[in-house]
Coordinates of C-alpha atoms and ligand atoms in Angstrom, one line a residue:
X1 CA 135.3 2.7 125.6
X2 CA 132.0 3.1 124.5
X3 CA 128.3 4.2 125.9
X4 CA 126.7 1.0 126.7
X5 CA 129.7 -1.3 127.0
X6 CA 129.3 -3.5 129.8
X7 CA 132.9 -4.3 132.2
X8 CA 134.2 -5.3 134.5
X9 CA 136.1 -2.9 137.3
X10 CA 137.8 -3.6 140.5
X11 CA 137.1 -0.3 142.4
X12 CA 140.4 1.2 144.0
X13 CA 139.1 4.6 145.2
X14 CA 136.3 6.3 146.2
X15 CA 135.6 9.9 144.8
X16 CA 134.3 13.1 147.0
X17 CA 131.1 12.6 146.5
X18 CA 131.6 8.6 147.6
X19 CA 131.5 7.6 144.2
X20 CA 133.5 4.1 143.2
X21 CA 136.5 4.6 141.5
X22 CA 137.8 2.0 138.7
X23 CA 140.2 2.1 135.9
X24 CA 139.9 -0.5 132.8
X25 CA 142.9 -0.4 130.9
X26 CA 143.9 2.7 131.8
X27 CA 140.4 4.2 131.2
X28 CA 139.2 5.7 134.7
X29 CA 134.8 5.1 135.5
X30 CA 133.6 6.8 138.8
X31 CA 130.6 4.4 139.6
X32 CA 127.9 5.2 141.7
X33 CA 127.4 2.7 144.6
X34 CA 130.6 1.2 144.2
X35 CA 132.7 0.3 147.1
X36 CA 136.7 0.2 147.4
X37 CA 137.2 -3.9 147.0
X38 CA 134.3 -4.7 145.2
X39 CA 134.5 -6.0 141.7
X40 CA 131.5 -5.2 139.6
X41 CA 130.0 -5.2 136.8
X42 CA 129.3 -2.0 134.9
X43 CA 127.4 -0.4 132.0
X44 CA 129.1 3.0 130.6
X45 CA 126.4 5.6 131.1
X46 CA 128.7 8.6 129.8
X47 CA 132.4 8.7 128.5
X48 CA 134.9 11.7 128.2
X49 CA 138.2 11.5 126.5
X50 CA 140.0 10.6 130.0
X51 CA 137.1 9.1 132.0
X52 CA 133.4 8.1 132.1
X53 CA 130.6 7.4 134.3
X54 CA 129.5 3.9 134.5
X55 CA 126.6 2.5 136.2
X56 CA 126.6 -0.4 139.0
X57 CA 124.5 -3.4 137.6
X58 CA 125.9 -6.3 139.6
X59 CA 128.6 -6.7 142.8
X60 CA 130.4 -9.4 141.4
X61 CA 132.7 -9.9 144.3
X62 CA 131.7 -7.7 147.4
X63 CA 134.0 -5.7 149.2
X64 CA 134.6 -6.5 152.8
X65 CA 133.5 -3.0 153.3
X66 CA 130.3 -3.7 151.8
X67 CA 126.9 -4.4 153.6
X68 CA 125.2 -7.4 153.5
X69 CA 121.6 -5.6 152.7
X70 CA 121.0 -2.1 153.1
X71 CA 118.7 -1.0 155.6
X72 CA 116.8 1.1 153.6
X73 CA 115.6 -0.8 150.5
X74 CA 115.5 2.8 148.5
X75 CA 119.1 3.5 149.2
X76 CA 120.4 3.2 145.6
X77 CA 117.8 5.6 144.1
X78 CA 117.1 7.9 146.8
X79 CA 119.4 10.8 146.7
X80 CA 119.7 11.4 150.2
X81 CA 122.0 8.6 151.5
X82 CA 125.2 8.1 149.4
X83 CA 127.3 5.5 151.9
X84 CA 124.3 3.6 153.1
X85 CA 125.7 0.1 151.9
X86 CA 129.1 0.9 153.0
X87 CA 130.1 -0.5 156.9
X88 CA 129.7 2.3 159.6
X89 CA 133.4 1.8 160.6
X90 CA 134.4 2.0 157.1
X91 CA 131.8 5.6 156.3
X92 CA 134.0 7.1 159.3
X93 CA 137.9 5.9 158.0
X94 CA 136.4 7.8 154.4
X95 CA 135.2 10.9 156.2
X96 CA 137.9 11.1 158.3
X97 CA 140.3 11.0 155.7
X98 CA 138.9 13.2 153.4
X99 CA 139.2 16.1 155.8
X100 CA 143.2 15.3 156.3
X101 CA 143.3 15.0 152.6
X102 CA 141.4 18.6 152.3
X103 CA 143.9 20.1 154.4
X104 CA 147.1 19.0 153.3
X105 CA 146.1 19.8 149.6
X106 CA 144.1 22.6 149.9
X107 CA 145.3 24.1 153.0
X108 CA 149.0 22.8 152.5
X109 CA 149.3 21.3 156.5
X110 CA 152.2 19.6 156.7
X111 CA 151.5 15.8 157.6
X112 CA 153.2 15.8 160.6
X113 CA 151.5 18.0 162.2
X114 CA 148.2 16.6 161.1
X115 CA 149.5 13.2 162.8
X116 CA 150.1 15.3 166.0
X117 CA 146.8 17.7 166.0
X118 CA 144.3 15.3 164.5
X119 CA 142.0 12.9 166.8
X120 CA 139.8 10.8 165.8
X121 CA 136.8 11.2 164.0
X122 CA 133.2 11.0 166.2
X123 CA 131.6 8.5 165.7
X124 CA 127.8 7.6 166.3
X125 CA 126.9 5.1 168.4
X126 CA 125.0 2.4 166.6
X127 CA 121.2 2.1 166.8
X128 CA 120.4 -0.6 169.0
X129 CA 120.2 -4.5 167.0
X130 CA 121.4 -2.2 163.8
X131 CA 124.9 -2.7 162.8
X132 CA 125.2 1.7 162.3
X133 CA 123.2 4.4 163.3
X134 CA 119.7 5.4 162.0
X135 CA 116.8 7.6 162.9
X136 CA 119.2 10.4 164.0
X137 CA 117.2 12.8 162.2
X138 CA 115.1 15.4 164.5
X139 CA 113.8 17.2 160.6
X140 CA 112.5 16.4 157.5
X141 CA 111.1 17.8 154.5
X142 CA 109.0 15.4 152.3
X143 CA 107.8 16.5 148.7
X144 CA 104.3 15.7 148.1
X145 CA 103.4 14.7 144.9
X146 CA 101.6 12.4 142.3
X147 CA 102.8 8.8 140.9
X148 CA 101.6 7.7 137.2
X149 CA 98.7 5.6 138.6
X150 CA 97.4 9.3 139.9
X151 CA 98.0 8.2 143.6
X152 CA 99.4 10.8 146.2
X153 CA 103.1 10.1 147.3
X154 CA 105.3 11.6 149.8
X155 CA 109.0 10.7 149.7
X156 CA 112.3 11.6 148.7
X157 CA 114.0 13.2 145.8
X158 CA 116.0 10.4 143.2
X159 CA 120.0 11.8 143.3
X160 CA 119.9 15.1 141.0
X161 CA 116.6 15.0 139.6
X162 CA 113.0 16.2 141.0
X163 CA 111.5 12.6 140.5
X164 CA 110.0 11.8 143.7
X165 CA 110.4 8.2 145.3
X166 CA 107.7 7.3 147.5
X167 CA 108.8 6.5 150.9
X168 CA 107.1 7.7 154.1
X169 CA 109.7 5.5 156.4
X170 CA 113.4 7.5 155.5
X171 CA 115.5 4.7 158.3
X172 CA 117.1 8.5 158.5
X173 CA 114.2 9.8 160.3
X174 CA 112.3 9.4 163.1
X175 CA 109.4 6.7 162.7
X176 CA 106.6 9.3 163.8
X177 CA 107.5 10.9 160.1
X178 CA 105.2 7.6 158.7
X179 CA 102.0 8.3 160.7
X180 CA 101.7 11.9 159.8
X181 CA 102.7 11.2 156.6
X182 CA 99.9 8.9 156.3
X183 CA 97.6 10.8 157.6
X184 CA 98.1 13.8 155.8
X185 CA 97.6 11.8 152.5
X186 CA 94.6 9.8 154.0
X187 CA 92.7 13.8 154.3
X188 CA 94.3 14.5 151.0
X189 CA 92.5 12.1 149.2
X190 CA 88.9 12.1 151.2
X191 CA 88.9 15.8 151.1
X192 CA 90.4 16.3 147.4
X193 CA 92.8 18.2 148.2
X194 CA 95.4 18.6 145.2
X195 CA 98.9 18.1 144.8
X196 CA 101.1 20.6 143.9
X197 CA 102.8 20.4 140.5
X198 CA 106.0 21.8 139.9
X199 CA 106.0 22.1 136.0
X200 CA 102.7 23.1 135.9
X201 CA 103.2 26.0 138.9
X202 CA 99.6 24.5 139.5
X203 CA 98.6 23.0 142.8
X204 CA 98.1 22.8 146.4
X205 CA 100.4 21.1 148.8
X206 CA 104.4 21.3 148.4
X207 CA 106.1 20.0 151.0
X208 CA 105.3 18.5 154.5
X209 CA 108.1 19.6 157.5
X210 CA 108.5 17.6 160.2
X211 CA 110.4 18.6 163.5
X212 CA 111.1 16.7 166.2
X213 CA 112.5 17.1 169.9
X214 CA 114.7 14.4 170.7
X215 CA 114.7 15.4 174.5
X216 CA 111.1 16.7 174.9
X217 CA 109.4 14.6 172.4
X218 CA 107.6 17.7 171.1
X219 CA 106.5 17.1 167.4
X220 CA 106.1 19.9 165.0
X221 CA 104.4 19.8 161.4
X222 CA 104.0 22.6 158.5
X223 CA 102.4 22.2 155.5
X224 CA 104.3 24.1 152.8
X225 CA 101.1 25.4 150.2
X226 CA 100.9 27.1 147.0
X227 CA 97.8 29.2 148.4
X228 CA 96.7 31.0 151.5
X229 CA 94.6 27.5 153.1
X230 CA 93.9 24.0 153.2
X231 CA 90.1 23.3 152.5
X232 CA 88.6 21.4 156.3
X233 CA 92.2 22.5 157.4
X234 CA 90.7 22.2 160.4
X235 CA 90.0 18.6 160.6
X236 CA 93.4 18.1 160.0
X237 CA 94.5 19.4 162.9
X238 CA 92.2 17.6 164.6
X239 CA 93.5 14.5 163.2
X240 CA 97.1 15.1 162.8
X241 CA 96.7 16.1 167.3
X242 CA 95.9 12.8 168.0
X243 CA 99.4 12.1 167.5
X244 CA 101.0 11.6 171.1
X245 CA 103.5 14.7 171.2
X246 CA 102.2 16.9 168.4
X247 CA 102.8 20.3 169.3
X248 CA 102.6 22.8 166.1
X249 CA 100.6 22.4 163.3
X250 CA 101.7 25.2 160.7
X251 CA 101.0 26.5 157.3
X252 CA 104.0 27.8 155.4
X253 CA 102.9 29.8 152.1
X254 CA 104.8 29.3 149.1
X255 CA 103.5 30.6 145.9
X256 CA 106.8 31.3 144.2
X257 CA 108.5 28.8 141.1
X258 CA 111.0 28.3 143.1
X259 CA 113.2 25.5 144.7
X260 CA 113.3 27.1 147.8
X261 CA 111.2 24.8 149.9
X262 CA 109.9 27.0 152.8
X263 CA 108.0 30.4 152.1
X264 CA 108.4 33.7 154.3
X265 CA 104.7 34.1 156.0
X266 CA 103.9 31.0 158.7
X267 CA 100.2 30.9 159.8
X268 CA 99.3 28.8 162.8
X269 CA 96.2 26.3 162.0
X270 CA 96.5 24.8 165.6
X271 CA 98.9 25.1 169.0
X272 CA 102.0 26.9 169.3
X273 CA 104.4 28.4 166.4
X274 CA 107.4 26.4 167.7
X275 CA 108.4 23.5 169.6
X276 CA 110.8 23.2 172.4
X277 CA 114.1 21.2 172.5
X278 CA 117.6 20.8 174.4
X279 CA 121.3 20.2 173.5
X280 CA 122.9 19.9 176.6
X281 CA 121.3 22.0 179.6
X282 CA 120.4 24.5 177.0
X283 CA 116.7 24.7 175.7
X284 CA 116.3 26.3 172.1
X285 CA 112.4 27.4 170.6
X286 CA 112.7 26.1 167.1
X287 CA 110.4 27.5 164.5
X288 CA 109.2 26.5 161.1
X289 CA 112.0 29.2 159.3
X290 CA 114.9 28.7 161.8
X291 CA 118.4 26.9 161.2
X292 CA 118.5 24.1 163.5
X293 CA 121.4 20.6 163.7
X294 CA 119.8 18.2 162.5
X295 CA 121.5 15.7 164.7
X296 CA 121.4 16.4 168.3
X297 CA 123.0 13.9 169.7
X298 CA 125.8 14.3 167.7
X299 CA 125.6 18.4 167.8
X300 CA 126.2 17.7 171.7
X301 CA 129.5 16.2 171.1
X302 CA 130.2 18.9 168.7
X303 CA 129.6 21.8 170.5
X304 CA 131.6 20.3 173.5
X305 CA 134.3 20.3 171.5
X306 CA 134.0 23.7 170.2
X307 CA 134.1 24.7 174.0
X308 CA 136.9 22.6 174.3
X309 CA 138.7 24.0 171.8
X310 CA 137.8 27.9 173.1
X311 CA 139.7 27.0 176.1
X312 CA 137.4 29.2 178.5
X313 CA 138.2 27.3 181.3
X314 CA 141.6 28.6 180.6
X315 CA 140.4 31.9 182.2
X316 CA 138.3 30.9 184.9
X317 CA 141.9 30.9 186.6
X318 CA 143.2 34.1 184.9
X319 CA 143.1 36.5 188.3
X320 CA 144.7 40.0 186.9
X321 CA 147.0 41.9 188.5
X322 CA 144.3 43.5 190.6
X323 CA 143.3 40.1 192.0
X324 CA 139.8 40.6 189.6
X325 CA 138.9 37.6 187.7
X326 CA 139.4 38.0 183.9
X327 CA 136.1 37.0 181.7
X328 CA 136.8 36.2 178.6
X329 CA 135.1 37.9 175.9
X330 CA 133.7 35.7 172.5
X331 CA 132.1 36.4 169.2
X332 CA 130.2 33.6 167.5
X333 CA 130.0 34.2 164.1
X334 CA 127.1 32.8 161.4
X335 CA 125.3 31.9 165.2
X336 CA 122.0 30.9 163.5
X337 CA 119.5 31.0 166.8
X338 CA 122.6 31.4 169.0
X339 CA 123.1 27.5 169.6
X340 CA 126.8 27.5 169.9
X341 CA 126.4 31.3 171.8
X342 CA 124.4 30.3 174.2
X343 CA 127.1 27.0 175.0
X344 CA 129.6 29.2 175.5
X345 CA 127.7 31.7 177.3
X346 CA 128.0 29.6 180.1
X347 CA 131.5 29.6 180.7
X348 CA 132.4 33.4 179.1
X349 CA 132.2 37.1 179.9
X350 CA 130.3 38.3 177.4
X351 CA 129.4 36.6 173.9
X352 CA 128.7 38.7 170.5
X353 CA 127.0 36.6 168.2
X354 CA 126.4 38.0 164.6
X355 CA 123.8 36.0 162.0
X356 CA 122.5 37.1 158.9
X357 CA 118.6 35.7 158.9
X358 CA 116.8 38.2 161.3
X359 CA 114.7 35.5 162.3
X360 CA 117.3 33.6 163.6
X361 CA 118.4 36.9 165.8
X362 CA 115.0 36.8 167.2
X363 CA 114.8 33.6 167.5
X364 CA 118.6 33.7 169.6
X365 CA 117.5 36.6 171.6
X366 CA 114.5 34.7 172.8
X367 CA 116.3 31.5 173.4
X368 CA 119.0 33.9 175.8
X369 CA 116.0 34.8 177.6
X370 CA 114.3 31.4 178.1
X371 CA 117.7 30.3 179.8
X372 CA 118.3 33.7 181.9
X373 CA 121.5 34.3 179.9
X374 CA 122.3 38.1 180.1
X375 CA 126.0 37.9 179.1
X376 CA 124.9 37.2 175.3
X377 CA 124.2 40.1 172.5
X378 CA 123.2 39.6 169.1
X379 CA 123.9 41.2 165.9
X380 CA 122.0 40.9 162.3
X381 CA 124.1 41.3 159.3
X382 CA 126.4 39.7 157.6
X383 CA 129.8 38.8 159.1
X384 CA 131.9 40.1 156.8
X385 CA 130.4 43.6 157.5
X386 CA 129.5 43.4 161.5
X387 CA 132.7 42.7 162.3
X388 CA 134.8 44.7 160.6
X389 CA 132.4 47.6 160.7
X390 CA 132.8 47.5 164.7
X391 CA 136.6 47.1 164.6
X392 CA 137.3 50.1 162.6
X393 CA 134.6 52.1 164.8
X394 CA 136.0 51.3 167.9
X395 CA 139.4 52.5 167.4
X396 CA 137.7 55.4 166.6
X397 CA 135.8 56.0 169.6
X398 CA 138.7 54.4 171.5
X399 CA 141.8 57.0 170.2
X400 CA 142.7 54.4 167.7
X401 CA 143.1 51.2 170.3
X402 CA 142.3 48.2 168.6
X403 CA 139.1 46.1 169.5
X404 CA 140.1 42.6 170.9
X405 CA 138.4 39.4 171.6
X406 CA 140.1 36.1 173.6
X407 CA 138.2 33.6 171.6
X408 CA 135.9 33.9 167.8
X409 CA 134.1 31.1 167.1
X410 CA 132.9 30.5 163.1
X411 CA 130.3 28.3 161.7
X412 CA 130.2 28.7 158.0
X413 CA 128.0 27.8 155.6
X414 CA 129.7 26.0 152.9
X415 CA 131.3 28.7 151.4
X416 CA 133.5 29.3 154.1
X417 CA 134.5 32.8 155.6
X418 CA 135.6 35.5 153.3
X419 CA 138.9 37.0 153.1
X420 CA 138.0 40.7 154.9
X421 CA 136.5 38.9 158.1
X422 CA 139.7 36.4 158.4
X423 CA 141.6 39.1 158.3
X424 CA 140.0 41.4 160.7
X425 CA 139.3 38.0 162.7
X426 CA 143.4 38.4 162.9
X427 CA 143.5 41.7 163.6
X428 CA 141.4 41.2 166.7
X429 CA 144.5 39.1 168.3
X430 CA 142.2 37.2 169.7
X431 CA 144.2 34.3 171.6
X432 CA 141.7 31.2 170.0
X433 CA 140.4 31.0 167.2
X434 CA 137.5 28.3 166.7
X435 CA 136.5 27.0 163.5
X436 CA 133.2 24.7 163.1
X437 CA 133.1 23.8 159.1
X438 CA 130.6 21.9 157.3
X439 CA 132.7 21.6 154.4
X440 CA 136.3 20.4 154.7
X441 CA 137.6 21.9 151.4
X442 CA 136.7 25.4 152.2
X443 CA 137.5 24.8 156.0
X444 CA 141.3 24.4 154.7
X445 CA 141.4 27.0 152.0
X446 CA 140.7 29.4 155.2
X447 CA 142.8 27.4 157.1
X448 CA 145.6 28.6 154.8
X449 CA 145.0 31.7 155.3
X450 CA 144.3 31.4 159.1
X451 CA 147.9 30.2 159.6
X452 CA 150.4 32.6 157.2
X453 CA 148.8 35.3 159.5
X454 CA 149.8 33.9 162.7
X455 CA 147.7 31.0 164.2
X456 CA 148.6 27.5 164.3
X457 CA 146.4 24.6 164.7
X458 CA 146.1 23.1 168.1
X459 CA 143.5 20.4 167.6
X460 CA 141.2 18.8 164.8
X461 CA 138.5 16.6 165.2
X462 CA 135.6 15.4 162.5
X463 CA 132.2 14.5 164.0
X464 CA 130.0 12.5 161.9
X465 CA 126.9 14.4 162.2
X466 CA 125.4 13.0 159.2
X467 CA 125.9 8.6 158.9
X468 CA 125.3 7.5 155.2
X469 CA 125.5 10.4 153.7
X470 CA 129.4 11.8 152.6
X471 CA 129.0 14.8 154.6
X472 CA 131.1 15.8 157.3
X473 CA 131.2 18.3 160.2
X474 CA 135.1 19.2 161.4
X475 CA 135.8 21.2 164.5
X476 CA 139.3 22.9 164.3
X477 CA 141.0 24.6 167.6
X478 CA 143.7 27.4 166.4
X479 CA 146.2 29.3 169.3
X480 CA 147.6 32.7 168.7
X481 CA 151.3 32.3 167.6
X482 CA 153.5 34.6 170.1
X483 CA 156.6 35.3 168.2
Ligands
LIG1 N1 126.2 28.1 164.5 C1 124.8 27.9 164.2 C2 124.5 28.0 162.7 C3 125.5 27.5 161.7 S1 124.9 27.4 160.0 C4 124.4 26.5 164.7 O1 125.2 25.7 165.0 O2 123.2 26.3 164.8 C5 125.5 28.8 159.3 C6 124.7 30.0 159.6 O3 125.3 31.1 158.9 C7 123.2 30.0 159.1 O4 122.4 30.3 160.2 C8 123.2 31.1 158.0 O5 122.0 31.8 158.0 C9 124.3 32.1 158.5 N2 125.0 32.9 157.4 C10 125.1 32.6 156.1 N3 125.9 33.6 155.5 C11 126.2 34.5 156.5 C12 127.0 35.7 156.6 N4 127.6 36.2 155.5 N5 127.1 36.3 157.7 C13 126.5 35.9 158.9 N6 125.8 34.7 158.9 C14 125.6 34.0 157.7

């Protein structure tokens, strides 16, 4: 095989990443776009001794899986969806068994007891006269930049690269995203207002961040900026507040190289510094800098289950000896603004939730308040430390008796939980252990660990909380093993 042969590949498999997967005479190409069933014609792009990359240039025989058009007509280049021209039913089946793949090789869980534990995966429900789900996005961040012609675009990032492809309408996001896109690059333009240039460290405006609140229809927009001002800032805001539901109209100042979108320092060019929304009966302040599910409709369904899975209801009956009710008390660990605390709040004793972004505390502490929740205490530092830190010092103060919890709750990023805080986690005996992953692979590497130190899992459940991209959430419920 050679760069630029052309081929043609049946594609058997689909990689982690939802790349195709095809073998030509024993040679294996992992094609981009590619869809189990579909035989296509490629062109070699890149070969290694065992394998090479090889790039879709015509379906020559479409899958059954396969789309009729995508939605979005940007899909292939934009790096943001990867499944968009794969069925909905078919995204699911792929997400759904890439976690049970993760956890039987990575986490070694025998297969039958995956068959017993494991539900189905969530699902979204399909946006109306669409054929899958779109527009679930409440956030998006938009690089600002130039095309060749020297026209301003807003858009997306191609897959892997900083090339930006100009599209103010992501099917992704919410349709609002179009108008103040437009507008911003309407007062860009008339007011000569310049771009900023990445290479160049030269420039103006970044980014544009758009938040919106599904339930109260509150809209939020920051400009991220290379500077301390807009020029006529001002009659942006007047413009961009003629948009029914605009709420926050933010600078964000980012004068560092960096690929970090957002900078530190937020300055408030017109309303308030946060919108309001809901996930449940709970109401959250979200600002510029704080952590926040993209998806809340599909977050609703996720932190249900997490409460599920917590069994707190289990206690509600637990009368002690003394006839007083027992409350069950929770940590929430990585609890970003307290989302998932403040769920659980509801049905607990106490909650301990520990986060490492102080904003986020702040921001958790003040969403306790706005809800009159007093059974909720937060903690910033990192988890690894916080928790252990307080288990060794309460057996001091206590005589040496060991610190317990009935339920801990984890919401990783990516990188999963480390090795001290799973095992004091285990030391804590708690009776449930909880575990929200965004990443299935390290989800079962801790899941390993989780059950040679005596837990089992009870339940496991995917919920697609991203459609058309290969990302998955997973929500696993793990009991206390009384030998
Ligand atoms: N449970 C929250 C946030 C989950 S995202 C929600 O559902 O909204 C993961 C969170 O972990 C982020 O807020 C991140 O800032 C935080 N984090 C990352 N590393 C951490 C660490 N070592 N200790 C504690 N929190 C951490």
């Amino acid at each position: 095989m050679n760069k630029n042969d052309i081929v043609q590949v049946k594609i058997e498999d689909i990689g982690v990443n939802g790349e195709g997967i095809g073998k030509v005479d024993g040679y294996t190409l992992f094609i981009k776009d590619g869809i189990i069933g579909d035989v296509v014609e490629a062109k070699l792009m890149k070969t290694k001794k065992n394998y090479g990359y090889a790039r879709l240039m015509k379906v020559l025989q479409p899958s059954d899986d396969r789309v009729k058009e995508p939605v979005c007509a940007m899909a292939r280049k934009c790096g943001g969806c990867q499944l968009q021209e794969m069925r909905y039913k078919s995204q699911l089946a792929f997400k759904e068994k890439k976690v049970r793949g993760n956890l039987m090789r990575i986490g070694e869980v025998p297969e039958e007891l995956l068959d017993q534990v494991m539900e189905p995966i969530v699902g979204m429900e399909e946006t109306e006269g669409l054929d899958a789900p779109y527009h679930y996005r409440n956030k998006a961040q938009f690089p600002i930049g130039m095309d060749k012609e020297g026209n301003i675009v807003a858009g997306f990032y191609a897959g892997r690269t900083h090339s930006i492809i100009p599209n103010t309408d992501c099917v992704l996001g919410v349709s609002v995203n179009e108008d103040i896109l437009t507008c911003v690059i309407h007062f860009m333009k008339e007011y000569h207002v310049p771009v900023y240039d990445e290479t160049a460290h030269k420039g103006l405006v970044r980014h544009v961040l758009i938040r919106y609140g599904f339930t109260t229809k509150e809209i939020m927009v920051c400009l991220v900026i290379n500077g301390e001002k807009v020029p006529h800032q001002e009659v942006l805001a007047e413009r961009l507040r003629k948009i029914p539901g605009m709420t926050s109209i933010t600078l964000s100042i980012n004068k560092e190289k960096t690929n970090v979108i957002m900078g530190n320092e937020i300055k408030l060019i017109w309303g308030q510094s946060f919108i309001t929304d809901y996930i449940g009966n709970v109401k959250y302040q979200i600002s510029p800098l704080s952590f926040y599910q993209v998806n809340p409709v599909q977050t609703e369904k996720l932190y249900n289950l997490a409460l599920e899975y917590a069994g707190l209801s289990d206690y509600a009956e637990d009368v002690s000896a003394a006839g007083v009710r027992q409350k069950p008390v929770v940590w929430d660990l990585y609890c970003g603004i307290g989302t998932i605390s403040l769920f659980l709040a509801q049905k607990a004793g106490q909650v301990y939730g520990v986060e490492i972004v102080p904003q986020a505390i702040e921001d958790a502490k003040n969403n306790a308040r706005i809800n009159r929740i007093r059974n909720a205490e937060f903690y910033v530092g990192k988890a690894e430390e916080v928790l252990p830190k307080y288990y060794e010092d309460y057996a001091k103060e206590h005589g040496g008796q060991k610190a317990h919890a009935d339920v801990i709750v984890v919401d990783p990023p990516r990188k999963g939980c480390e090795e001290t805080l799973l095992q004091t986690m285990v030391d804590m005996e708690p009776e449930r252990i909880v575990y929200v992953s965004c990443d299935s692979a390290t989800l079962a590497r801790d899941m390993k660990f989780l059950r040679g130190n005596g837990y089992e899992i009870e339940r496991v459940r995917a919920v697609d909380q991203f459609p058309h991209t290969v990302h998955t959430e997973c929500v696993v419920g793990m009991q206390r093993k009384h030998i």
